Amino acid sequence: MNRISLIVLMVFLAGCSIAKCQTNFYEHVSSLWFSGKKGEVLQIAEQRLGKNPNDIAGLLLKIEYQSEMLQFGGITNDMTKVLEVSKKYSGTNFSKAFPLLKDDFEILNDAITNYPPEEYAADLKKTNTVGKTMSFSPMIKALQKDGYFATLPDTATNMDSKKSTNTSK
Amino acid sequence: MRLKFTLALFTGLFVASSTLMADDGAAVTVLPGNPNPNPVCLGSPVSVSFSGTLTDPSNSTCEITITNTIWNWTASDETGQVASNSNGGASWTFPWIPANCGNETVTASATVTFQGTNCNGGYSTTASGSASVAVQAIHVVSIDGPTAGSLNPPPFAGGQEWTFDVTHSPHPDKHVVVFYKDCIYSSFNIKDGLQVKFQANICPNITSQDINNSEKWSKISGSDSGSLDGPSSFTFMCDTPSLGGVYRFNFDLGLCSDCVCSTNGATLVLPLAGAEVDAIVKADIVRADSFAVYVNAHYYWWQKRTHALIWFNNNGAGDYLGRPDNASYPTVWAYNQVSSDGFGAVATWKGIPIKIAKMSNFIVAYAARKIGVRSTEAWIANFLIGHGNDVSATESWNAGWDVAAGSSYDSTVATMVKYVWDKSDGKNEKLWPNYPPVDNYVAPDSWGDPDHQFTSPGFLYMTNP
C-alpha cells in the first residue's frame, strides 16, 4: 500500500472523510466530543501522533481526552511538549490563542496537583457525560483558521518541521 | 448700445479687431440689489441680487464682448467675491447671513473685462451699487440655569421651529441641555427651585408695550413635569422640570399669523438615558440559573475555569450590547453614544442611569458563583479586562456575587446602582432616568444593530454551554 493510500485509509477509519479532516477538522472533532464519542477523538489524536509525535493538534486532543478521563499520568509531559513545539509554529491565529493555552495548562496543572478529593469523586461520575465542549477548542479552531489542517496529517507535520531549522524529523 | 451681462449676442460677429479703451466710452452700470427675503430673520440666509449693464462706446461700428466679470460685495459683517464668465448672468446671489439687528446695506461692485471688435481697444471698467436690507428677527437665548455642556448651544435664530431629532449624533440639532447631575441632591431627589430661563431678543428693539403685550411663550411638546413661569413676556422660566426628555417651546410675537420672524422655537433637552432594564436582568437571572445547572452537571471544577473565556468573553458572550431604548421615550444618541461593537451605552437600572458594562459585571459574577467558582479575585482579573477595573466595576461584580449567594436582588441592586452612579466615567451622570421598560430587546443571535437593538450576554442563551 502506498503512502497516500495508507493515509486515506487511516483517515477513513478515524471516522471522517478527507475533505472533513482538511477543512472541517475542528467541527468534526467538536461534534464527536459533544456527542460523547470521546474515544474516537483519541483515535484521531493517536493517528496524527503516529505520523508525527510533534503534531500540535494530536497532542492537544490527547491531553483533552486524558484530562477528561481524569487520567493524569503523563499529561504533564505532553503539556510540556505542546509548549515546546508550539514555539516553532507561527500561525497567526494560534499565536494569538497561545497565551490562553498556557493559562489553561496552568489551570490543569493546578488541578492535577491539588485535586480536592470530594471534587474528584464528583467529577469521576461525569466522565461519560455528553453535551460538553472541549477545553482546547479555541486552539484547534485557531489551527484550522491558520490552515494547519489544509494538508494531510503527515504533510502538515512535514510543513511544521520545516519551519524549524533545529527540528529533525 | 447697452449690453446686459447675460446677453450672449457677441460671439462670432467679427474677426478683425482693434483696441478699445475704457475711456473711449464703454461703461458699466450696476443696478441696486434686490434682497430676498426682506426683511430678513436674524441669523437666516438672505440672497441679495444685483444686475449690471455694460454700455459700449457711441461708435456704431464697434461691438464689444464681455470676457470676464468679477463681483465684489460687502456687508457690515461679511465680504465676498464672485467671478463670472462673459455669459455668467446679469445678477448674482450672495448667501449673506446677517448677524446684526437693524438695517443693513450691502454694497456690490462689478469689474467687467471686455473685448472690442472694430473699436479702439479692449479693457475693463467698474461700477458699484448697493442694496438695503431690514433685519428684523427674534433671537432666543438661554440666559440662566445649569445649561452648560450643550453639543450645539443657542442662540436660536429667528423664524424657525428648531426641531430636535434624538438620533442626530454626534452633531445634534441646536438645543439647551440640562444634565441630571446638576439637578439632583445626593439623595437623587430633584433640587428645589431648578429653573431654566429663556430670553427672546427682538431686532430691532421692541418693548412689550410696542406690541400691546400680545407676545406669548408656549410649550409645543415634552413631558408634563415643570411649569412655564411668565409665558406672557419676552422672558420665561421652565420651572422645576423633574422628568427627562425633549421640551420644545415656541415664542409668538403676536403680530400676525404670517409675519416674517414673528414666531420662533427653542428646545430644552434633559437627555434621557436608555430605558429601564430591570425586567431584563431579572429574566437573565433565570437564564443564568439554567446555565449554571447545565454547567454544574457537565463540567469538572477546573474545566469551569478553562471554559471561562468561551462562556463569558469571546464574541461578547459576557456582555450586554447595544443601546437600550423605548420608542416613546427615546434616549438622546449624542449623549448616549454606543461603539460600533455595541459597548458604552447607558441604561436605567432600578431608576438610576448606569452604564451597561455594570450589568455585564453583575450577571457574569452571578453566573460565576452559581457554577461554583471559588475566588472572586481571579475572576475579576480575568473578566473585567476592557471594562475598566474601577470601583463601579468591582461593586457591580460584588452585587452579582452576593445575589448569587442569596442576597435580595431588589435591595442589593438598588443600593449598588446608587453607590456606583458617580464612580464611573461621568457619562451616565449626565443622563436622566428613563423609567419605561426597554422595547428594543432582541436575543443575542438576532442582534446586529448597536444603535437600534439591545441584547443580553450570549452565554445566557447557550443551549449547550
mmCIF file with all atom_site columns, C-alpha atoms in Angstrom, chain A residues 16-153:
data_model
loop_
_atom_site.group_PDB
_atom_site.id
_atom_site.type_symbol
_atom_site.label_atom_id
_atom_site.label_alt_id
_atom_site.label_comp_id
_atom_site.label_asym_id
_atom_site.label_entity_id
_atom_site.label_seq_id
_atom_site.pdbx_PDB_ins_code
_atom_site.Cartn_x
_atom_site.Cartn_y
_atom_site.Cartn_z
_atom_site.occupancy
_atom_site.B_iso_or_equiv
_atom_site.pdbx_formal_charge
_atom_site.auth_seq_id
_atom_site.auth_comp_id
_atom_site.auth_asym_id
_atom_site.auth_atom_id
_atom_site.pdbx_PDB_model_num
ATOM 1   C CA . CYS A 1 16  ? -14.084 11.399 8.840  1.00 0.00 ? 16  CYS A CA 1
ATOM 2   C CA . SER A 1 17  ? -13.691 11.976 5.173  1.00 0.00 ? 17  SER A CA 1
ATOM 3   C CA . ILE A 1 18  ? -10.564 13.601 3.851  1.00 0.00 ? 18  ILE A CA 1
ATOM 4   C CA . ALA A 1 19  ? -12.494 16.690 2.990  1.00 0.00 ? 19  ALA A CA 1
ATOM 5   C CA . LYS A 1 20  ? -13.855 16.962 6.507  1.00 0.00 ? 20  LYS A CA 1
ATOM 6   C CA . CYS A 1 21  ? -10.466 16.460 8.063  1.00 0.00 ? 21  CYS A CA 1
ATOM 7   C CA . GLN A 1 22  ? -8.899  19.004 5.824  1.00 0.00 ? 22  GLN A CA 1
ATOM 8   C CA . THR A 1 23  ? -11.397 21.814 6.062  1.00 0.00 ? 23  THR A CA 1
ATOM 9   C CA . ASN A 1 24  ? -13.723 20.938 8.937  1.00 0.00 ? 24  ASN A CA 1
ATOM 10  C CA . PHE A 1 25  ? -11.397 19.269 11.362 1.00 0.00 ? 25  PHE A CA 1
ATOM 11  C CA . TYR A 1 26  ? -12.479 21.497 14.219 1.00 0.00 ? 26  TYR A CA 1
ATOM 12  C CA . GLU A 1 27  ? -16.171 20.969 13.554 1.00 0.00 ? 27  GLU A CA 1
ATOM 13  C CA . HIS A 1 28  ? -15.665 17.235 13.208 1.00 0.00 ? 28  HIS A CA 1
ATOM 14  C CA . VAL A 1 29  ? -13.781 16.607 16.439 1.00 0.00 ? 29  VAL A CA 1
ATOM 15  C CA . SER A 1 30  ? -16.000 19.064 18.321 1.00 0.00 ? 30  SER A CA 1
ATOM 16  C CA . SER A 1 31  ? -19.063 17.200 17.141 1.00 0.00 ? 31  SER A CA 1
ATOM 17  C CA . LEU A 1 32  ? -17.599 13.844 18.134 1.00 0.00 ? 32  LEU A CA 1
ATOM 18  C CA . TRP A 1 33  ? -16.695 15.198 21.542 1.00 0.00 ? 33  TRP A CA 1
ATOM 19  C CA . PHE A 1 34  ? -20.039 16.848 22.126 1.00 0.00 ? 34  PHE A CA 1
ATOM 20  C CA . SER A 1 35  ? -21.901 13.656 21.241 1.00 0.00 ? 35  SER A CA 1
ATOM 21  C CA . GLY A 1 36  ? -19.793 11.673 23.679 1.00 0.00 ? 36  GLY A CA 1
ATOM 22  C CA . LYS A 1 37  ? -17.595 9.862  21.157 1.00 0.00 ? 37  LYS A CA 1
ATOM 23  C CA . LYS A 1 38  ? -14.501 10.815 23.038 1.00 0.00 ? 38  LYS A CA 1
ATOM 24  C CA . GLY A 1 39  ? -12.695 7.581  22.214 1.00 0.00 ? 39  GLY A CA 1
ATOM 25  C CA . GLU A 1 40  ? -12.900 8.453  18.535 1.00 0.00 ? 40  GLU A CA 1
ATOM 26  C CA . VAL A 1 41  ? -11.305 11.783 19.227 1.00 0.00 ? 41  VAL A CA 1
ATOM 27  C CA . LEU A 1 42  ? -8.472  9.970  20.992 1.00 0.00 ? 42  LEU A CA 1
ATOM 28  C CA . GLN A 1 43  ? -8.103  7.732  17.940 1.00 0.00 ? 43  GLN A CA 1
ATOM 29  C CA . ILE A 1 44  ? -7.717  10.744 15.702 1.00 0.00 ? 44  ILE A CA 1
ATOM 30  C CA . ALA A 1 45  ? -5.142  12.151 18.083 1.00 0.00 ? 45  ALA A CA 1
ATOM 31  C CA . GLU A 1 46  ? -3.134  8.950  18.154 1.00 0.00 ? 46  GLU A CA 1
ATOM 32  C CA . GLN A 1 47  ? -3.232  8.607  14.406 1.00 0.00 ? 47  GLN A CA 1
ATOM 33  C CA . ARG A 1 48  ? -1.882  12.072 13.974 1.00 0.00 ? 48  ARG A CA 1
ATOM 34  C CA . LEU A 1 49  ? 0.783   11.469 16.592 1.00 0.00 ? 49  LEU A CA 1
ATOM 35  C CA . GLY A 1 50  ? 1.661   8.197  14.901 1.00 0.00 ? 50  GLY A CA 1
ATOM 36  C CA . LYS A 1 51  ? 2.596   10.213 11.886 1.00 0.00 ? 51  LYS A CA 1
ATOM 37  C CA . ASN A 1 52  ? 4.276   12.940 13.811 1.00 0.00 ? 52  ASN A CA 1
ATOM 38  C CA . PRO A 1 53  ? 4.874   12.853 17.550 1.00 0.00 ? 53  PRO A CA 1
ATOM 39  C CA . ASN A 1 54  ? 5.096   16.659 17.475 1.00 0.00 ? 54  ASN A CA 1
ATOM 40  C CA . ASP A 1 55  ? 1.682   17.258 15.899 1.00 0.00 ? 55  ASP A CA 1
ATOM 41  C CA . ILE A 1 56  ? 0.131   20.053 17.947 1.00 0.00 ? 56  ILE A CA 1
ATOM 42  C CA . ALA A 1 57  ? -3.454  19.055 17.259 1.00 0.00 ? 57  ALA A CA 1
ATOM 43  C CA . GLY A 1 58  ? -2.751  15.431 18.117 1.00 0.00 ? 58  GLY A CA 1
ATOM 44  C CA . LEU A 1 59  ? -1.110  16.389 21.383 1.00 0.00 ? 59  LEU A CA 1
ATOM 45  C CA . LEU A 1 60  ? -3.922  18.754 22.362 1.00 0.00 ? 60  LEU A CA 1
ATOM 46  C CA . LEU A 1 61  ? -6.629  16.192 21.637 1.00 0.00 ? 61  LEU A CA 1
ATOM 47  C CA . LYS A 1 62  ? -4.726  13.579 23.589 1.00 0.00 ? 62  LYS A CA 1
ATOM 48  C CA . ILE A 1 63  ? -4.433  15.905 26.586 1.00 0.00 ? 63  ILE A CA 1
ATOM 49  C CA . GLU A 1 64  ? -8.109  16.772 26.215 1.00 0.00 ? 64  GLU A CA 1
ATOM 50  C CA . TYR A 1 65  ? -9.041  13.100 26.389 1.00 0.00 ? 65  TYR A CA 1
ATOM 51  C CA . GLN A 1 66  ? -6.713  12.223 29.242 1.00 0.00 ? 66  GLN A CA 1
ATOM 52  C CA . SER A 1 67  ? -7.868  15.137 31.367 1.00 0.00 ? 67  SER A CA 1
ATOM 53  C CA . GLU A 1 68  ? -11.489 14.380 30.586 1.00 0.00 ? 68  GLU A CA 1
ATOM 54  C CA . MET A 1 69  ? -10.994 10.812 31.794 1.00 0.00 ? 69  MET A CA 1
ATOM 55  C CA . LEU A 1 70  ? -9.091  12.135 34.802 1.00 0.00 ? 70  LEU A CA 1
ATOM 56  C CA . GLN A 1 71  ? -6.076  10.118 33.661 1.00 0.00 ? 71  GLN A CA 1
ATOM 57  C CA . PHE A 1 72  ? -3.306  12.454 34.639 1.00 0.00 ? 72  PHE A CA 1
ATOM 58  C CA . GLY A 1 73  ? -0.294  10.148 34.268 1.00 0.00 ? 73  GLY A CA 1
ATOM 59  C CA . GLY A 1 74  ? 1.995   11.533 31.580 1.00 0.00 ? 74  GLY A CA 1
ATOM 60  C CA . ILE A 1 75  ? -0.190  14.512 30.891 1.00 0.00 ? 75  ILE A CA 1
ATOM 61  C CA . THR A 1 76  ? 2.394   16.924 32.250 1.00 0.00 ? 76  THR A CA 1
ATOM 62  C CA . ASN A 1 77  ? 4.980   15.710 29.760 1.00 0.00 ? 77  ASN A CA 1
ATOM 63  C CA . ASP A 1 78  ? 2.513   16.139 26.930 1.00 0.00 ? 78  ASP A CA 1
ATOM 64  C CA . MET A 1 79  ? 1.749   19.694 28.009 1.00 0.00 ? 79  MET A CA 1
ATOM 65  C CA . THR A 1 80  ? 5.458   20.467 28.107 1.00 0.00 ? 80  THR A CA 1
ATOM 66  C CA . LYS A 1 81  ? 5.806   19.035 24.630 1.00 0.00 ? 81  LYS A CA 1
ATOM 67  C CA . VAL A 1 82  ? 2.947   21.125 23.286 1.00 0.00 ? 82  VAL A CA 1
ATOM 68  C CA . LEU A 1 83  ? 4.548   24.277 24.632 1.00 0.00 ? 83  LEU A CA 1
ATOM 69  C CA . GLU A 1 84  ? 7.848   23.287 23.037 1.00 0.00 ? 84  GLU A CA 1
ATOM 70  C CA . VAL A 1 85  ? 6.508   22.541 19.567 1.00 0.00 ? 85  VAL A CA 1
ATOM 71  C CA . SER A 1 86  ? 4.090   25.472 19.656 1.00 0.00 ? 86  SER A CA 1
ATOM 72  C CA . LYS A 1 87  ? 7.033   27.845 19.801 1.00 0.00 ? 87  LYS A CA 1
ATOM 73  C CA . LYS A 1 88  ? 8.067   26.579 16.385 1.00 0.00 ? 88  LYS A CA 1
ATOM 74  C CA . TYR A 1 89  ? 4.676   27.109 14.779 1.00 0.00 ? 89  TYR A CA 1
ATOM 75  C CA . SER A 1 90  ? 3.962   30.610 13.604 1.00 0.00 ? 90  SER A CA 1
ATOM 76  C CA . GLY A 1 91  ? 0.277   30.511 12.639 1.00 0.00 ? 91  GLY A CA 1
ATOM 77  C CA . THR A 1 92  ? -1.271  33.916 13.301 1.00 0.00 ? 92  THR A CA 1
ATOM 78  C CA . ASN A 1 93  ? -4.452  32.723 14.981 1.00 0.00 ? 93  ASN A CA 1
ATOM 79  C CA . PHE A 1 94  ? -2.731  30.062 17.006 1.00 0.00 ? 94  PHE A CA 1
ATOM 80  C CA . SER A 1 95  ? -0.159  32.580 18.197 1.00 0.00 ? 95  SER A CA 1
ATOM 81  C CA . LYS A 1 96  ? -2.993  34.751 19.479 1.00 0.00 ? 96  LYS A CA 1
ATOM 82  C CA . ALA A 1 97  ? -4.524  31.792 21.306 1.00 0.00 ? 97  ALA A CA 1
ATOM 83  C CA . PHE A 1 98  ? -1.225  30.636 22.731 1.00 0.00 ? 98  PHE A CA 1
ATOM 84  C CA . PRO A 1 99  ? -1.381  32.740 25.940 1.00 0.00 ? 99  PRO A CA 1
ATOM 85  C CA . LEU A 1 100 ? -4.787  31.242 26.641 1.00 0.00 ? 100 LEU A CA 1
ATOM 86  C CA . LEU A 1 101 ? -3.342  27.782 26.112 1.00 0.00 ? 101 LEU A CA 1
ATOM 87  C CA . LYS A 1 102 ? -0.643  28.476 28.666 1.00 0.00 ? 102 LYS A CA 1
ATOM 88  C CA . ASP A 1 103 ? -3.285  29.685 31.117 1.00 0.00 ? 103 ASP A CA 1
ATOM 89  C CA . ASP A 1 104 ? -5.301  26.545 30.564 1.00 0.00 ? 104 ASP A CA 1
ATOM 90  C CA . PHE A 1 105 ? -2.249  24.386 31.191 1.00 0.00 ? 105 PHE A CA 1
ATOM 91  C CA . GLU A 1 106 ? -1.624  26.213 34.437 1.00 0.00 ? 106 GLU A CA 1
ATOM 92  C CA . ILE A 1 107 ? -5.202  25.566 35.499 1.00 0.00 ? 107 ILE A CA 1
ATOM 93  C CA . LEU A 1 108 ? -4.823  21.929 34.551 1.00 0.00 ? 108 LEU A CA 1
ATOM 94  C CA . ASN A 1 109 ? -1.532  21.649 36.419 1.00 0.00 ? 109 ASN A CA 1
ATOM 95  C CA . ASP A 1 110 ? -3.193  23.115 39.493 1.00 0.00 ? 110 ASP A CA 1
ATOM 96  C CA . ALA A 1 111 ? -5.975  20.590 39.172 1.00 0.00 ? 111 ALA A CA 1
ATOM 97  C CA . ILE A 1 112 ? -3.560  17.683 38.873 1.00 0.00 ? 112 ILE A CA 1
ATOM 98  C CA . THR A 1 113 ? -1.531  18.668 41.898 1.00 0.00 ? 113 THR A CA 1
ATOM 99  C CA . ASN A 1 114 ? -4.380  19.921 44.090 1.00 0.00 ? 114 ASN A CA 1
ATOM 100 C CA . TYR A 1 115 ? -7.457  17.979 43.074 1.00 0.00 ? 115 TYR A CA 1
ATOM 101 C CA . PRO A 1 116 ? -9.818  18.123 46.060 1.00 0.00 ? 116 PRO A CA 1
ATOM 102 C CA . PRO A 1 117 ? -10.908 14.557 46.863 1.00 0.00 ? 117 PRO A CA 1
ATOM 103 C CA . GLU A 1 118 ? -14.585 15.446 47.016 1.00 0.00 ? 118 GLU A CA 1
ATOM 104 C CA . GLU A 1 119 ? -14.360 17.145 43.637 1.00 0.00 ? 119 GLU A CA 1
ATOM 105 C CA . TYR A 1 120 ? -12.532 14.162 42.196 1.00 0.00 ? 120 TYR A CA 1
ATOM 106 C CA . ALA A 1 121 ? -15.239 11.808 43.366 1.00 0.00 ? 121 ALA A CA 1
ATOM 107 C CA . ALA A 1 122 ? -17.929 14.028 41.885 1.00 0.00 ? 122 ALA A CA 1
ATOM 108 C CA . ASP A 1 123 ? -16.088 14.582 38.614 1.00 0.00 ? 123 ASP A CA 1
ATOM 109 C CA . LEU A 1 124 ? -15.382 10.888 38.166 1.00 0.00 ? 124 LEU A CA 1
ATOM 110 C CA . LYS A 1 125 ? -19.117 10.367 37.728 1.00 0.00 ? 125 LYS A CA 1
ATOM 111 C CA . LYS A 1 126 ? -19.166 12.832 34.824 1.00 0.00 ? 126 LYS A CA 1
ATOM 112 C CA . THR A 1 127 ? -16.509 11.234 32.627 1.00 0.00 ? 127 THR A CA 1
ATOM 113 C CA . ASN A 1 128 ? -19.074 9.791  30.236 1.00 0.00 ? 128 ASN A CA 1
ATOM 114 C CA . THR A 1 129 ? -21.196 12.923 30.110 1.00 0.00 ? 129 THR A CA 1
ATOM 115 C CA . VAL A 1 130 ? -22.275 14.037 26.676 1.00 0.00 ? 130 VAL A CA 1
ATOM 116 C CA . GLY A 1 131 ? -23.011 17.613 25.631 1.00 0.00 ? 131 GLY A CA 1
ATOM 117 C CA . LYS A 1 132 ? -19.678 19.152 26.532 1.00 0.00 ? 132 LYS A CA 1
ATOM 118 C CA . THR A 1 133 ? -17.305 21.345 24.616 1.00 0.00 ? 133 THR A CA 1
ATOM 119 C CA . MET A 1 134 ? -13.552 20.809 24.630 1.00 0.00 ? 134 MET A CA 1
ATOM 120 C CA . SER A 1 135 ? -11.299 22.935 26.783 1.00 0.00 ? 135 SER A CA 1
ATOM 121 C CA . PHE A 1 136 ? -8.858  23.317 23.904 1.00 0.00 ? 136 PHE A CA 1
ATOM 122 C CA . SER A 1 137 ? -11.438 24.009 21.221 1.00 0.00 ? 137 SER A CA 1
ATOM 123 C CA . PRO A 1 138 ? -10.240 27.634 20.757 1.00 0.00 ? 138 PRO A CA 1
ATOM 124 C CA . MET A 1 139 ? -6.760  26.322 19.920 1.00 0.00 ? 139 MET A CA 1
ATOM 125 C CA . ILE A 1 140 ? -7.997  23.666 17.489 1.00 0.00 ? 140 ILE A CA 1
ATOM 126 C CA . LYS A 1 141 ? -10.169 26.298 15.861 1.00 0.00 ? 141 LYS A CA 1
ATOM 127 C CA . ALA A 1 142 ? -7.193  28.644 15.607 1.00 0.00 ? 142 ALA A CA 1
ATOM 128 C CA . LEU A 1 143 ? -5.087  25.944 13.966 1.00 0.00 ? 143 LEU A CA 1
ATOM 129 C CA . GLN A 1 144 ? -7.833  25.383 11.417 1.00 0.00 ? 144 GLN A CA 1
ATOM 130 C CA . LYS A 1 145 ? -8.027  29.094 10.650 1.00 0.00 ? 145 LYS A CA 1
ATOM 131 C CA . ASP A 1 146 ? -4.286  29.065 10.092 1.00 0.00 ? 146 ASP A CA 1
ATOM 132 C CA . GLY A 1 147 ? -4.635  26.288 7.522  1.00 0.00 ? 147 GLY A CA 1
ATOM 133 C CA . TYR A 1 148 ? -2.941  23.734 9.746  1.00 0.00 ? 148 TYR A CA 1
ATOM 134 C CA . PHE A 1 149 ? -5.329  21.031 8.565  1.00 0.00 ? 149 PHE A CA 1
ATOM 135 C CA . ALA A 1 150 ? -5.318  22.065 4.922  1.00 0.00 ? 150 ALA A CA 1
ATOM 136 C CA . THR A 1 151 ? -2.762  19.363 4.266  1.00 0.00 ? 151 THR A CA 1
ATOM 137 C CA . LEU A 1 152 ? -2.934  15.741 5.295  1.00 0.00 ? 152 LEU A CA 1
ATOM 138 C CA . PRO A 1 153 ? -1.653  14.924 8.773  1.00 0.00 ? 153 PRO A CA 1
#
